[in-house]
C-alpha cells in the first residue's frame, strides 16, 4: 500500500492543508518582533513592517559577517607572514606560483596554531 509509510502520510496532509489562519500568521509576526520596543512588538500593522525590516537587516548582516571574517583572516595571515619578512600579497602570489590553492580559513588556522 502506498500510504503505509508515516512520512508519506504527513507530506500528503501538509500538501492538502490550506493557508494558515489569521491567528497563526499574527503569532509568527509577533514571535519575530518579540523584544522590540513600543508598538513595534504588539500592533500587527506596525509589527509586520518592523519584522520585514528586521529580516532585511539580518540578511545584510549575514553578508557583512562573512566580509568581516575574511578581513580578519587576511589580517591574521598577514601578521604571521610578516615574521618571515613577507607581505600577505607576496605570500599569496608565491602560493599561486607553486599551484597551492588554500582558503583564508585554513591559512588562518595554520598560523594561529603555530
Short mmCIF file of C-alpha atoms in Angstrom, two decimals:
data_model
loop_
_atom_site.label_atom_id
_atom_site.label_comp_id
_atom_site.label_asym_id
_atom_site.label_seq_id
_atom_site.Cartn_x
_atom_site.Cartn_y
_atom_site.Cartn_z
CA UNK A 1 0.00 0.00 0.00
CA UNK A 2 1.46 3.38 -0.97
CA UNK A 3 0.14 5.14 2.17
CA UNK A 4 1.86 2.84 4.69
CA UNK A 5 4.89 4.99 5.39
CA UNK A 6 4.30 7.63 8.02
CA UNK A 7 6.40 10.23 6.24
CA UNK A 8 4.23 9.98 3.14
CA UNK A 9 1.07 10.50 5.17
CA UNK A 10 2.50 13.63 6.79
CA UNK A 11 3.55 15.03 3.43
CA UNK A 12 0.11 14.38 1.97
CA UNK A 13 -1.58 16.09 4.91
CA UNK A 14 0.72 19.10 4.59
CA UNK A 15 0.06 19.42 0.87
CA UNK A 16 -3.71 19.31 1.36
CA UNK A 17 -3.66 21.76 4.26
CA UNK A 18 -4.97 25.22 3.46
CA UNK A 19 -3.25 28.51 4.16
CA UNK A 20 -2.56 29.34 7.80
CA UNK A 21 -5.32 31.13 9.58
CA UNK A 22 -5.16 34.71 10.81
CA UNK A 23 -4.09 33.88 14.35
CA UNK A 24 -1.18 31.73 13.17
CA UNK A 25 0.09 34.43 10.81
CA UNK A 26 -0.12 37.06 13.53
CA UNK A 27 1.61 34.78 16.04
CA UNK A 28 4.52 34.26 13.66
CA UNK A 29 4.95 38.01 13.20
CA UNK A 30 4.73 38.67 16.93
CA UNK A 31 7.26 35.90 17.58
CA UNK A 32 9.72 37.72 15.30
CA UNK A 33 9.08 41.09 16.94
CA UNK A 34 9.26 39.79 20.49
CA UNK A 35 11.56 42.07 22.45
CA UNK A 36 11.04 45.10 20.22
CA UNK A 37 10.10 48.43 21.81
CA UNK A 38 6.73 50.17 21.77
CA UNK A 39 4.00 49.28 19.31
CA UNK A 40 6.55 47.50 17.13
CA UNK A 41 6.01 44.40 19.25
CA UNK A 42 2.24 44.23 19.69
CA UNK A 43 0.48 46.29 16.99
CA UNK A 44 0.21 43.98 13.98
CA UNK A 45 0.31 46.59 11.21
CA UNK A 46 3.47 48.14 12.68
CA UNK A 47 4.95 44.83 13.81
CA UNK A 48 4.81 43.30 10.34
CA UNK A 49 6.77 46.24 8.91
CA UNK A 50 9.28 46.00 11.76
CA UNK A 51 9.64 42.24 11.21
CA UNK A 52 10.21 42.75 7.50
CA UNK A 53 12.88 45.37 8.17
CA UNK A 54 14.49 43.15 10.82
CA UNK A 55 14.72 40.30 8.32
CA UNK A 56 16.34 42.66 5.80
CA UNK A 57 18.88 43.70 8.42
CA UNK A 58 19.61 40.07 9.31
CA UNK A 59 20.12 39.17 5.63
CA UNK A 60 22.54 42.06 5.19
CA UNK A 61 24.23 41.20 8.48
CA UNK A 62 24.97 37.67 7.33
CA UNK A 63 26.79 39.07 4.30
CA UNK A 64 28.69 41.62 6.41
CA UNK A 65 29.72 38.89 8.84
CA UNK A 66 31.37 36.93 6.03
CA UNK A 67 33.12 40.08 4.82
CA UNK A 68 34.39 40.95 8.30
CA UNK A 69 35.63 37.41 8.90
CA UNK A 70 37.56 37.46 5.61
CA UNK A 71 39.21 40.75 6.59
CA UNK A 72 40.12 39.27 9.98
CA UNK A 73 41.58 36.14 8.39
CA UNK A 74 43.69 38.21 6.00
CA UNK A 75 44.97 40.37 8.87
CA UNK A 76 45.95 37.32 10.91
CA UNK A 77 47.75 35.70 8.00
CA UNK A 78 49.46 39.00 7.18
CA UNK A 79 50.77 39.39 10.74
CA UNK A 80 52.01 35.81 10.79
CA UNK A 81 53.73 36.17 7.41
CA UNK A 82 55.43 39.45 8.40
CA UNK A 83 57.55 37.49 10.86
CA UNK A 84 59.19 35.95 7.78
CA UNK A 85 59.68 39.34 6.06
CA UNK A 86 56.82 38.84 3.60
CA UNK A 87 53.55 40.60 2.96
CA UNK A 88 50.20 38.92 2.51
CA UNK A 89 50.13 39.76 -1.19
CA UNK A 90 53.59 38.32 -1.84
CA UNK A 91 52.79 35.24 0.21
CA UNK A 92 49.61 34.55 -1.76
CA UNK A 93 51.44 35.22 -5.04
CA UNK A 94 54.11 32.67 -4.06
CA UNK A 95 51.42 30.13 -3.18
CA UNK A 96 49.78 30.64 -6.56
CA UNK A 97 53.11 30.28 -8.34
CA UNK A 98 53.63 26.83 -6.78
CA UNK A 99 49.98 25.96 -7.51
CA UNK A 100 48.81 25.77 -3.90
CA UNK A 101 45.20 26.80 -3.54
CA UNK A 102 44.06 27.29 0.05
CA UNK A 103 41.23 29.23 1.61
CA UNK A 104 41.95 32.00 4.08
CA UNK A 105 40.31 29.98 6.86
CA UNK A 106 42.84 27.17 6.53
CA UNK A 107 45.74 29.60 6.39
CA UNK A 108 44.47 31.49 9.41
CA UNK A 109 44.04 28.27 11.40
CA UNK A 110 47.55 27.16 10.47
CA UNK A 111 49.13 30.43 11.54
CA UNK A 112 47.11 30.88 14.71
CA UNK A 113 48.01 27.41 15.98
CA UNK A 114 51.73 27.88 15.26
#
